[in-house]
Tab-separated table of C-alpha atoms and ligand atoms in Angstrom:
chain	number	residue	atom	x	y	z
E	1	UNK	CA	-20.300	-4.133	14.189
E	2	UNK	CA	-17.145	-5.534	12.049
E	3	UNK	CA	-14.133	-3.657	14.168
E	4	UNK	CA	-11.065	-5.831	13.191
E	5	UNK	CA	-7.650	-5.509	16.270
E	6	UNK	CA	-4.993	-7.313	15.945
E	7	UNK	CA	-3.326	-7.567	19.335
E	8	UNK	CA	0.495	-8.011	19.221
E	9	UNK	CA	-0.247	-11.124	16.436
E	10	UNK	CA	3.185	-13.161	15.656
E	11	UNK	CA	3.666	-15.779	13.396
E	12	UNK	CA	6.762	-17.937	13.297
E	13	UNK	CA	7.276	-20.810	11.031
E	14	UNK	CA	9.586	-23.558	11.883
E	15	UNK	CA	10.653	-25.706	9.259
E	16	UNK	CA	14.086	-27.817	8.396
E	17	UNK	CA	15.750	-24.360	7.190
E	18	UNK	CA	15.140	-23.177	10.605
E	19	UNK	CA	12.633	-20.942	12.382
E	20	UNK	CA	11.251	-17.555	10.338
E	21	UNK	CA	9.182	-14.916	12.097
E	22	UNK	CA	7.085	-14.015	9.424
E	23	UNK	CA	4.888	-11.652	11.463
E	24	UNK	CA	5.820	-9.975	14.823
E	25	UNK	CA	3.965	-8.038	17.301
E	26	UNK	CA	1.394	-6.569	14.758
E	27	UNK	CA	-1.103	-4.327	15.935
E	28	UNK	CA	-3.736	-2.475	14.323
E	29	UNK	CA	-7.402	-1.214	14.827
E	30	UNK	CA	-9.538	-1.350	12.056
E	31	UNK	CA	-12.806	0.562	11.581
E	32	UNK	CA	-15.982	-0.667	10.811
E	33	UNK	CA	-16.706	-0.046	7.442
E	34	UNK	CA	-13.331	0.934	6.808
E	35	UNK	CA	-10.724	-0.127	3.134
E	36	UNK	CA	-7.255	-1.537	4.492
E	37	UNK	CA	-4.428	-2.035	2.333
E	38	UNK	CA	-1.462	-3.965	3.270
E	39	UNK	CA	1.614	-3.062	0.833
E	40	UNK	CA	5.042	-4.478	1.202
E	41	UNK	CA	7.613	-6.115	-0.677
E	42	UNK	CA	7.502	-9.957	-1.270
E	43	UNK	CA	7.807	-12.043	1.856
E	44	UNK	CA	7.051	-9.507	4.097
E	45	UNK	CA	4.118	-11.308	5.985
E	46	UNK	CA	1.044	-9.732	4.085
E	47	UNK	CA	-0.851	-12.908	2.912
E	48	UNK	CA	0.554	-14.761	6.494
E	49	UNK	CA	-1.436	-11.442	8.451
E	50	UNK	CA	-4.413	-12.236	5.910
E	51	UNK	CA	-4.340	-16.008	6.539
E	52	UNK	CA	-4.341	-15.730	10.338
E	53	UNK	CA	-7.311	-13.157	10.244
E	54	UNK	CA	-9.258	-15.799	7.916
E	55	UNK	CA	-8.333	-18.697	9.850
E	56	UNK	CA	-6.027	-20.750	7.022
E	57	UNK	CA	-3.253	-20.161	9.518
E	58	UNK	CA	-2.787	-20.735	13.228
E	59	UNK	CA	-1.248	-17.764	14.974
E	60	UNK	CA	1.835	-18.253	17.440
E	61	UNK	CA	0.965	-15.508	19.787
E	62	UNK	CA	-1.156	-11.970	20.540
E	63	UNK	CA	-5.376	-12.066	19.922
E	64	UNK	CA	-7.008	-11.170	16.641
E	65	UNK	CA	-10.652	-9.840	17.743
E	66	UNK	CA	-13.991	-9.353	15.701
E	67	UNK	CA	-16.297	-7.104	16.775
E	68	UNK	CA	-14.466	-7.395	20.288
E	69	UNK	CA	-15.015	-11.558	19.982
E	70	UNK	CA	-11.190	-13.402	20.349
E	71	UNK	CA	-11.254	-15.896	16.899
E	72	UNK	CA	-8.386	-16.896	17.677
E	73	UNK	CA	-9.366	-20.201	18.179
E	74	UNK	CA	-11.969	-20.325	15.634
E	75	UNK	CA	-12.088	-22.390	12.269
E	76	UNK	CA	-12.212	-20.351	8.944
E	77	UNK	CA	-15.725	-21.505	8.424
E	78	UNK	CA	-16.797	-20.193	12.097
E	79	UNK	CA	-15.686	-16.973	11.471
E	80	UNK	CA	-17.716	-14.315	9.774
E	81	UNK	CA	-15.135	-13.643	6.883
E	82	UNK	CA	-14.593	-14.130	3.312
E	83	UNK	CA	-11.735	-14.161	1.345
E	84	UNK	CA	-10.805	-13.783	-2.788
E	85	UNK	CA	-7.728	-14.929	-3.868
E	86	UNK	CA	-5.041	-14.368	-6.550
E	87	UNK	CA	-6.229	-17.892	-8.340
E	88	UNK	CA	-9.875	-17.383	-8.633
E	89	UNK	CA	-10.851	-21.347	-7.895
E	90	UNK	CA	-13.719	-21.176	-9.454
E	91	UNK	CA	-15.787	-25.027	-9.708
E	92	UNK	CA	-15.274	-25.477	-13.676
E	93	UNK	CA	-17.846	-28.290	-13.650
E	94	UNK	CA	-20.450	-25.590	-12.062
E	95	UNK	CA	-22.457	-22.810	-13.947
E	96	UNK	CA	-21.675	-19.224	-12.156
E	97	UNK	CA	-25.078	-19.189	-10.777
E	98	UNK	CA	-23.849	-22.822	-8.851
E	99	UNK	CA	-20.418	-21.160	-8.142
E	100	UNK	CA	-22.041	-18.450	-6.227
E	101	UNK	CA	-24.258	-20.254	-4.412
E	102	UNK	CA	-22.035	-22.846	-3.806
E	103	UNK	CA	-21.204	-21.445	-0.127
E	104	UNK	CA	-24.473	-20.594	0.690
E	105	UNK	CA	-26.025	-23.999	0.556
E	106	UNK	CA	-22.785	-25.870	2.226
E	107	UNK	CA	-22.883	-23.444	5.070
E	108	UNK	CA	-26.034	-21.753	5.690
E	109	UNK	CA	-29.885	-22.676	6.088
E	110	UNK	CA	-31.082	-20.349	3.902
E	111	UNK	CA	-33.551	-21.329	1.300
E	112	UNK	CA	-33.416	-22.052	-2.506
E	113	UNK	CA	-35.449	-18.979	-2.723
E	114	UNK	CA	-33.219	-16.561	-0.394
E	115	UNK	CA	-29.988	-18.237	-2.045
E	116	UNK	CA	-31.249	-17.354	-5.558
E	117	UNK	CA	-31.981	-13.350	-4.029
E	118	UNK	CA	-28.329	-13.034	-3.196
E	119	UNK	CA	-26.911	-14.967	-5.831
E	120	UNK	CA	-28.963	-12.017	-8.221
E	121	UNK	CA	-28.115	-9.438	-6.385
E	122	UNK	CA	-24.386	-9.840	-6.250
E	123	UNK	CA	-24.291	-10.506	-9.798
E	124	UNK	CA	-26.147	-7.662	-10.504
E	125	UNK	CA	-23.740	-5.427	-8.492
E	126	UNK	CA	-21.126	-6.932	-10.250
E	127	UNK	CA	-22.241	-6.721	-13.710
E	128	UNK	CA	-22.627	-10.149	-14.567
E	129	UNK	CA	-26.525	-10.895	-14.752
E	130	UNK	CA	-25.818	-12.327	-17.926
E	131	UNK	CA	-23.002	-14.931	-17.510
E	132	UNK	CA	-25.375	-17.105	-14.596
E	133	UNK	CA	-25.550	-19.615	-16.791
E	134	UNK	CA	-22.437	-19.980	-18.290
E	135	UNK	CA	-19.401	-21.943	-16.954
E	136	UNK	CA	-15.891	-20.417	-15.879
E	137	UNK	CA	-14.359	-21.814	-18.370
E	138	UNK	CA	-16.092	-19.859	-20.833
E	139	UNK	CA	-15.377	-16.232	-18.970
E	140	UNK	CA	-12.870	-14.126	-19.292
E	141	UNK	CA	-10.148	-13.741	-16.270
E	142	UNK	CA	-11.695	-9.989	-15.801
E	143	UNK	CA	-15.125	-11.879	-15.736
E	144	UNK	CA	-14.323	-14.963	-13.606
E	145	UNK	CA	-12.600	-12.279	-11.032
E	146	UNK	CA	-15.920	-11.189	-10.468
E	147	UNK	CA	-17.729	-14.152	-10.360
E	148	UNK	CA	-15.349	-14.983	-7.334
E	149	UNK	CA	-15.730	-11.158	-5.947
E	150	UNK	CA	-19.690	-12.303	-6.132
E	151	UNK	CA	-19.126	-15.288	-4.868
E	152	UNK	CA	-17.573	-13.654	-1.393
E	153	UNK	CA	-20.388	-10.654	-1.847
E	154	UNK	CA	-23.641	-14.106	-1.450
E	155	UNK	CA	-21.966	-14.328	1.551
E	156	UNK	CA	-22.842	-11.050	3.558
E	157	UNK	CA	-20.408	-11.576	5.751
E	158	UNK	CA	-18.499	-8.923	8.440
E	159	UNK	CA	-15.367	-8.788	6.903
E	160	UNK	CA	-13.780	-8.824	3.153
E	161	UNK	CA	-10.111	-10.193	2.782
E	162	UNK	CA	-8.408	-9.967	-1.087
E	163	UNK	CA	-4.915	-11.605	-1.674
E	164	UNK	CA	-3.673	-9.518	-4.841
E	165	UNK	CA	-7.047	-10.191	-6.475
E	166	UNK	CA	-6.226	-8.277	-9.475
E	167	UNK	CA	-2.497	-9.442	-10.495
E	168	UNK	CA	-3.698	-12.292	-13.196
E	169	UNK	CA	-5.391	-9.209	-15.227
E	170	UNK	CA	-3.671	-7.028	-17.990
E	171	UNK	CA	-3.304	-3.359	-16.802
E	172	UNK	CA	-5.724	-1.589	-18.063
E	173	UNK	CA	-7.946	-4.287	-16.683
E	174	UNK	CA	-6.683	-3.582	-13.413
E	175	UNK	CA	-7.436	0.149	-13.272
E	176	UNK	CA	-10.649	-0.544	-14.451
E	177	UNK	CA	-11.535	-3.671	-11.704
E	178	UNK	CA	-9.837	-1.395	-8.917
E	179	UNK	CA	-12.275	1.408	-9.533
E	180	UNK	CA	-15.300	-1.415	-9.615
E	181	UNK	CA	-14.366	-3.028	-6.431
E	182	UNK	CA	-13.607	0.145	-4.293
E	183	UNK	CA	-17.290	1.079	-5.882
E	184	UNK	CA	-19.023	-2.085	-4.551
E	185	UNK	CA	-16.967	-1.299	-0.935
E	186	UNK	CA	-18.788	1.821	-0.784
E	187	UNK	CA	-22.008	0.440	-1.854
E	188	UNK	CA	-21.955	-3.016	0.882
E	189	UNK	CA	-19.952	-0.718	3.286
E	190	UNK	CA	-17.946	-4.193	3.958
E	191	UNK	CA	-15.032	-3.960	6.418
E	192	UNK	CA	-12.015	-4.770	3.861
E	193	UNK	CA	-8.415	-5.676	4.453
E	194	UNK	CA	-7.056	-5.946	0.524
E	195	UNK	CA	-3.030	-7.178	0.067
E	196	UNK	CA	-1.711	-5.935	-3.201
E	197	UNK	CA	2.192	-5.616	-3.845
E	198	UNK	CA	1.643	-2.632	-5.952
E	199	UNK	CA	2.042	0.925	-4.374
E	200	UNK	CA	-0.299	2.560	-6.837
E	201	UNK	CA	-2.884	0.009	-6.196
E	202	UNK	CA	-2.889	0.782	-2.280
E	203	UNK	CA	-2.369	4.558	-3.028
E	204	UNK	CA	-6.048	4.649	-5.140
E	205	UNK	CA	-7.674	2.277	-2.985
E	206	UNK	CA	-7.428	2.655	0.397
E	207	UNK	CA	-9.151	4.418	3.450
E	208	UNK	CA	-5.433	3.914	5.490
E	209	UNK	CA	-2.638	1.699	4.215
E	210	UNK	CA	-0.589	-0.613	6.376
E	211	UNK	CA	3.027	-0.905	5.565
E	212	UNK	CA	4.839	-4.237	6.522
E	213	UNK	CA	8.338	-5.245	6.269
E	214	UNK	CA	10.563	-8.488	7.177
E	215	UNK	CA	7.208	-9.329	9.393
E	216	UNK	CA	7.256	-5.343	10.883
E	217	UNK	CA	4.211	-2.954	10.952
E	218	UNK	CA	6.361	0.005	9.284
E	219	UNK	CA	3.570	2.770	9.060
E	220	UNK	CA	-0.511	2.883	8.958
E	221	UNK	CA	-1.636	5.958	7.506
E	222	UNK	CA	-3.919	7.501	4.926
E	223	UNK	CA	-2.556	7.570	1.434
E	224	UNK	CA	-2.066	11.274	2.185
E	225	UNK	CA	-0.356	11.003	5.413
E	226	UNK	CA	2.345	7.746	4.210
E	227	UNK	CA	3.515	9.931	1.049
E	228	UNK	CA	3.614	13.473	2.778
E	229	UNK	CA	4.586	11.723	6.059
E	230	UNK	CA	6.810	8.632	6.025
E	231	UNK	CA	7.841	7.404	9.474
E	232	UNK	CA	11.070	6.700	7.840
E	233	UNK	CA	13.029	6.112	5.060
E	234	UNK	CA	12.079	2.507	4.271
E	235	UNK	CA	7.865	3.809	3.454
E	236	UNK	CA	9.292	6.877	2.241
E	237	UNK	CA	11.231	4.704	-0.632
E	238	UNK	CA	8.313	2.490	-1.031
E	239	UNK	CA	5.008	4.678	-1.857
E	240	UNK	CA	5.508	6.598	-4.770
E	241	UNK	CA	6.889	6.349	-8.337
E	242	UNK	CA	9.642	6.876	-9.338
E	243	UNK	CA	11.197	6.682	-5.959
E	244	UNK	CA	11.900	9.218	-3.647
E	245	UNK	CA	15.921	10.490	-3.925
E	246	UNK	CA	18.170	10.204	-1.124
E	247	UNK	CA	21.580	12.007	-0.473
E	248	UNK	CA	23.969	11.754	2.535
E	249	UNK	CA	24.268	14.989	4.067
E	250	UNK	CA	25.442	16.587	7.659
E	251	UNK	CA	23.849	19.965	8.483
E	252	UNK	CA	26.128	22.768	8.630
E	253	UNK	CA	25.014	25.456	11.291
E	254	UNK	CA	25.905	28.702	9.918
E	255	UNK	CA	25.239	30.418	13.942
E	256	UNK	CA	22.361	32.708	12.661
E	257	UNK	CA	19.741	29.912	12.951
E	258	UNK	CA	19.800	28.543	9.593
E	259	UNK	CA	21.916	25.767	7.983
E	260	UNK	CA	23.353	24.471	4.997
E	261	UNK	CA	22.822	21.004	4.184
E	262	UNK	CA	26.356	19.922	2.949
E	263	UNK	CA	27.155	16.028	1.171
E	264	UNK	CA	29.012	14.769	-2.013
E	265	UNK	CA	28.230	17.805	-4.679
E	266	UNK	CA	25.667	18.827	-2.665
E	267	UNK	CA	24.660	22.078	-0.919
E	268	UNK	CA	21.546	23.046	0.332
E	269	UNK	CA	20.489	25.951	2.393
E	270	UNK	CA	18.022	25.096	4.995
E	271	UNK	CA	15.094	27.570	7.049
E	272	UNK	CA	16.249	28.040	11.145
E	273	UNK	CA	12.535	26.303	11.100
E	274	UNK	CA	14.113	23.153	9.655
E	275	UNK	CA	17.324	23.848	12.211
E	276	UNK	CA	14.916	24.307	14.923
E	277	UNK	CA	13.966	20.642	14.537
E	278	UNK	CA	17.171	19.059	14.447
E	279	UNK	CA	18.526	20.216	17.191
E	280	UNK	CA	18.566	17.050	18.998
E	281	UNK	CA	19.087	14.752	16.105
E	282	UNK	CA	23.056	13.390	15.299
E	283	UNK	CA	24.957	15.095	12.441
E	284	UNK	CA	24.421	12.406	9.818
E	285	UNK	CA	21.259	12.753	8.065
E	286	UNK	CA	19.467	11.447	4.583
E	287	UNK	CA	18.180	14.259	2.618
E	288	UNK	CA	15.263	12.630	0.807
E	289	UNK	CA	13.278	14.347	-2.234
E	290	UNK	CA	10.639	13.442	-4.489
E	291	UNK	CA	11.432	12.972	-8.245
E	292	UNK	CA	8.062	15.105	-9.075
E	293	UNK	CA	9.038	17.820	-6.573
E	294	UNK	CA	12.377	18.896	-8.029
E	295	UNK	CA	12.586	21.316	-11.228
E	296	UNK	CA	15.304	21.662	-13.913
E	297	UNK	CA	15.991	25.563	-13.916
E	298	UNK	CA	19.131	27.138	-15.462
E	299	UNK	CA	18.464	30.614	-12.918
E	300	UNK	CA	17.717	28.870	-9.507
E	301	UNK	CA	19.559	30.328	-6.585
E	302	UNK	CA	23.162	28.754	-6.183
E	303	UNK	CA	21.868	27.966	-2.174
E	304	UNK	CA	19.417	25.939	-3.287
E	305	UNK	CA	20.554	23.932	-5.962
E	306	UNK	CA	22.269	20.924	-7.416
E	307	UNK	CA	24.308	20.234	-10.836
E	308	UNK	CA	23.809	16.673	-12.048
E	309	UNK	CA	24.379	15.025	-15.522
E	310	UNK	CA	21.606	13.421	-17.419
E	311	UNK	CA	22.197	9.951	-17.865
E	312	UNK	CA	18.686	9.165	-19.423
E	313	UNK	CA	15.532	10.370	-20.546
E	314	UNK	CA	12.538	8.326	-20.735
E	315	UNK	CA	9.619	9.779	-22.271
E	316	UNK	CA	6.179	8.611	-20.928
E	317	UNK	CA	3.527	10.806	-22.841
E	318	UNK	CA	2.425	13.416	-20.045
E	319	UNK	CA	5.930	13.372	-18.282
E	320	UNK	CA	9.481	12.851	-18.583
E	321	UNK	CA	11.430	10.387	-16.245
E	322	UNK	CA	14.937	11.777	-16.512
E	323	UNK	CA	17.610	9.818	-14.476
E	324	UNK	CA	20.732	11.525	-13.668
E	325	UNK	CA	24.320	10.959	-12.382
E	326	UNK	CA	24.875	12.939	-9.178
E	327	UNK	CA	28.230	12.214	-7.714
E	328	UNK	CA	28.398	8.682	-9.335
E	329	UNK	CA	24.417	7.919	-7.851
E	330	UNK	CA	21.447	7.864	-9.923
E	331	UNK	CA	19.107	10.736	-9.260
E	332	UNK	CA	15.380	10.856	-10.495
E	333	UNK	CA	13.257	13.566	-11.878
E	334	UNK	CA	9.964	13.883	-13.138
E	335	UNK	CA	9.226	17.006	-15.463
E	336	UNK	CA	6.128	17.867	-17.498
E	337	UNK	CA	7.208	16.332	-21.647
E	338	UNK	CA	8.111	19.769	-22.516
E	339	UNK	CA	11.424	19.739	-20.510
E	340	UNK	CA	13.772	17.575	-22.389
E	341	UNK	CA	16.951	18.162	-21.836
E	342	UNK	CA	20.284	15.930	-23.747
E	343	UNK	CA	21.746	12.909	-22.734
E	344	UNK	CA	25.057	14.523	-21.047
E	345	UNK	CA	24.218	17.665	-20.448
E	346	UNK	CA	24.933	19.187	-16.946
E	347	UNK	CA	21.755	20.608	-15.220
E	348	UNK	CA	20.534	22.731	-12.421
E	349	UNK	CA	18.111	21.337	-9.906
E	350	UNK	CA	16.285	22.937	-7.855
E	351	UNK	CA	13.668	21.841	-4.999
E	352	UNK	CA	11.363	23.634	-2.447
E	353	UNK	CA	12.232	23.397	1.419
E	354	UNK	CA	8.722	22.105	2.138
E	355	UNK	CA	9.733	18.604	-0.206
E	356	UNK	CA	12.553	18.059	2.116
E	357	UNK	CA	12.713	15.237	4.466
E	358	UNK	CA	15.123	13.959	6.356
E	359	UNK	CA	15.819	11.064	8.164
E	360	UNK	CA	18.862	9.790	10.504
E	361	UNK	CA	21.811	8.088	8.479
E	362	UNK	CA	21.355	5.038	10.782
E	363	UNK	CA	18.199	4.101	11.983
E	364	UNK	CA	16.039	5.512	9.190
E	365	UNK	CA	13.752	7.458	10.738
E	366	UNK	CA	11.803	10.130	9.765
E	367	UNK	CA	13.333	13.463	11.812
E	368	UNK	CA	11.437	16.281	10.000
E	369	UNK	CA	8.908	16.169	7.132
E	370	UNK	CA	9.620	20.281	5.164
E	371	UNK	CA	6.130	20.158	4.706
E	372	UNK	CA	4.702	20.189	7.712
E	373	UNK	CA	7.897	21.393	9.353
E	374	UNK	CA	7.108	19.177	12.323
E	375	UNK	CA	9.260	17.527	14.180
E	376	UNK	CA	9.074	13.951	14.106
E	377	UNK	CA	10.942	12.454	17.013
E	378	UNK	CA	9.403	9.481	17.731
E	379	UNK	CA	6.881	7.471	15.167
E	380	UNK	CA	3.405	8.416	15.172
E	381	UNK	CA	0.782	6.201	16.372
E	382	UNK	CA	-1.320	4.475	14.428
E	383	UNK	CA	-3.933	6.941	12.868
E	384	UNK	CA	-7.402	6.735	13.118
E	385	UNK	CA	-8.381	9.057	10.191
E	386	UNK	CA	-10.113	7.989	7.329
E	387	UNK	CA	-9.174	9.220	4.023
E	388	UNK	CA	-9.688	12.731	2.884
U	401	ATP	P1	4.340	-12.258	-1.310
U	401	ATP	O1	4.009	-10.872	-1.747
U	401	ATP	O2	5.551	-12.819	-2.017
U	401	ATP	O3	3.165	-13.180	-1.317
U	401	ATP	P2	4.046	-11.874	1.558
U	401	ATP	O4	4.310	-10.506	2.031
U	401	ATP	O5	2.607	-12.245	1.397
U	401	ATP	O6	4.865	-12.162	0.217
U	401	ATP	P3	4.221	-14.144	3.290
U	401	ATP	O7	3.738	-15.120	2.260
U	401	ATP	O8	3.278	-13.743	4.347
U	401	ATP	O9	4.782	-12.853	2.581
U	401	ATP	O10	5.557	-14.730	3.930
U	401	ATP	C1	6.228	-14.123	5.010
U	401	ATP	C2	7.431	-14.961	5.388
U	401	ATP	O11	7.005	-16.192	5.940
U	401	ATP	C3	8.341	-15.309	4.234
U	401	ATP	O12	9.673	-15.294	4.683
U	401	ATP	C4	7.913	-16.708	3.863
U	401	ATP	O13	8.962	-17.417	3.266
U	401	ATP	C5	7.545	-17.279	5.209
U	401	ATP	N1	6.498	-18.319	5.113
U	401	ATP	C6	5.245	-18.159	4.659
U	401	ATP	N2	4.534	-19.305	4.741
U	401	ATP	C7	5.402	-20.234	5.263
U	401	ATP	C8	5.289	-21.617	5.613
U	401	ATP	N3	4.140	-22.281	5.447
U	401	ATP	N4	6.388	-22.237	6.111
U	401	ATP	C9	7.529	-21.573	6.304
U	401	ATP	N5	7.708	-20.257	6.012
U	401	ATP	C10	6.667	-19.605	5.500
């Protein structure tokens, strides 16, 4: 049983330019079994949270537990886990086959025999049956990414930890290794905690993502639940491409229930539903809305919509990316290539109700989601769902 906590775990660094917390108060349950992705922006603690789990890096305070066993005090090579990195460090003076079983022979008793079972197996999961007997040198940086996925696979071990194992590889290589890997997870079952920078990369991959920043757990969700749900505006601005819009608005209550949401060349009529759940917020609220939820359309109704200017059109095959000036800030859309309007040209936008969200103009937070029309007062706990 590979259950993963992390119990209030902290990490500060003190060094000459002073002290950094590079990780506070992190907690999070994961499953057995289960494919964690930590996103965030650079700096924000991800490879320090993989480091302490792994060992590499002492942790200042709180309990990291496997299978309900503190490792805390543990060395890297105690613990049950095993880790792929960005740089591959593969042995160049060893054949893959010796790469593989490298580990094996330092740090288990297992026999030539047994070593040699794994070592096949892995590289037959991996698709590399025929490189054994070639050196890394030799290998492409797709193929010596596996080799060191392999390598980690000989291992058996309880847990899987990847530090942006994929960013040395050209796109399309990417797509193709993300697909591979998340395969091989479902085949060894392996509980996985994978750090990637890239949004897209955590969207396809994981069972829940965990989203970190300045050292703070920001949301843990299912890639569903952090795009349809942010907790507030910071994940709501991070997952998903192009960003999400924001506008400064107040709500105007028009005494019948319902409300206009009023800002800078904006004015949007709102359901008493979407009233109903503000009553206790303050007046100054972020209307947020997703480029790929709003439409250009010359007949929508005046109450719902929005005249911008388009600054730019991008053209990206399937879609458009057109970027707008609305009241002197850039607004995003994303139409199907068809729509194509001229650089210039004043448009009407138009969104539905249930792609609102909005969030209070100081803290951030999340204070209704138009989808689910639920309130959301206070952060949600940590989810235990696995992906749908
Ligand atoms: P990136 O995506 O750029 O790798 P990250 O999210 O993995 O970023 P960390 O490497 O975990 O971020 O760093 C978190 C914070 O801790 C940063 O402010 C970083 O400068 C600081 N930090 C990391 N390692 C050390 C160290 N050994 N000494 C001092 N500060 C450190």
């Amino acid at each position: 049983m590979a259950q993963l906590e992390l119990d209030k775990v902290t990490k500060v660094f003190d060094d000459s330019s002073g002290t950094i917390v590079a990780v506070e108060e992190l907690d999070l349950d994961i499953d057995d079994g289960e494919f964690v992705v930590f996103v965030g922006p650079s700096g924000c603690g991800k490879s320090t949270t993989l480091r302490m789990v792994s060992g590499l890096e002492t942790i200042t305070d709180g309990e990291i537990r496997l299978g309900g066993e503190r490792i805390n005090e543990q060395s890297p090579k105690d613990r049950d886990i095993a880790m792929v990195f960005q740089s591959y460090a593969l042995y160049p003076h060893k054949t893959v086959r010796g790469n593989m079983a490298y580990g094996l022979q330092l740090s288990t008793d297992l026999d030539d025999q047994e070593i040699n079972r794994r070592v096949e197996e892995a590289a037959d999961m991996m698709g590399i049956e025929d490189l054994l007997d070639k050196k890394p040198a030799s290998l492409s940086g797709g193929q010596q990414q596996r080799v060191a996925t392999g390598r980690a696979i000989v291992r058996e071990p309880a847990v899987f930890l990847f530090d942006e194992p994929l960013s040395n590889l050209d796109a399309k290589l990417r797509k193709h290794m993300r697909t591979e890997l998340a395969r091989i997870h479902s085949e060894v079952g392996i509980t996985t905690i994978y750090v990637t920078h890239d949004q897209e990369e955590a969207m396809t991959m994981a069972d829940r993502i965990v989203i970190l920043n300045d050292g703070r757990l920001q949301q843990v969700g299912t890639p569903k639940e952090v795009y349809y749900e942010p907790n507030n505006r910071f994940v709501a601005d991070f997952i998903g491409s192009p960003s999400m819009n924001f506008l400064d608005v107040k709500l105007d209550r028009d005494g019948t229930g319902s409300g206009t949401l009023v800002g800078d060349e904006v004015s949007y009529k709102v359901s008493d539903g979407m009233v109903g759940n503000l009553d206790d917020a303050s007046s100054d609220l972020v209307l947020g809305v997703r480029p790929e939820n709003i439409r250009i359309e010359a007949g929508a109704p005046p109450e719902k919509s929005i005249e911008a200017t388009v600054d730019v059109v991008e053209v990206i095959g399937s879609d458009n990316f057109i970027y707008l000036d609305l009241a002197g800030q850039e607004f995003r859309v994303r139409t199907p290539s068809e729509i194509e309007p001229e650089e210039d040209e004043t448009v009407t936008l138009t969104f539905d109700e249930e792609n609102v969200h909005l969030f209070d103009a100081r803290t951030g937070d999340a204070l209704v989601h138009g989808r689910s029309q639920a309130s959301v007062s206070a952060p949600p706990e940590q989810s235990d769902t696995a992906a749908d």
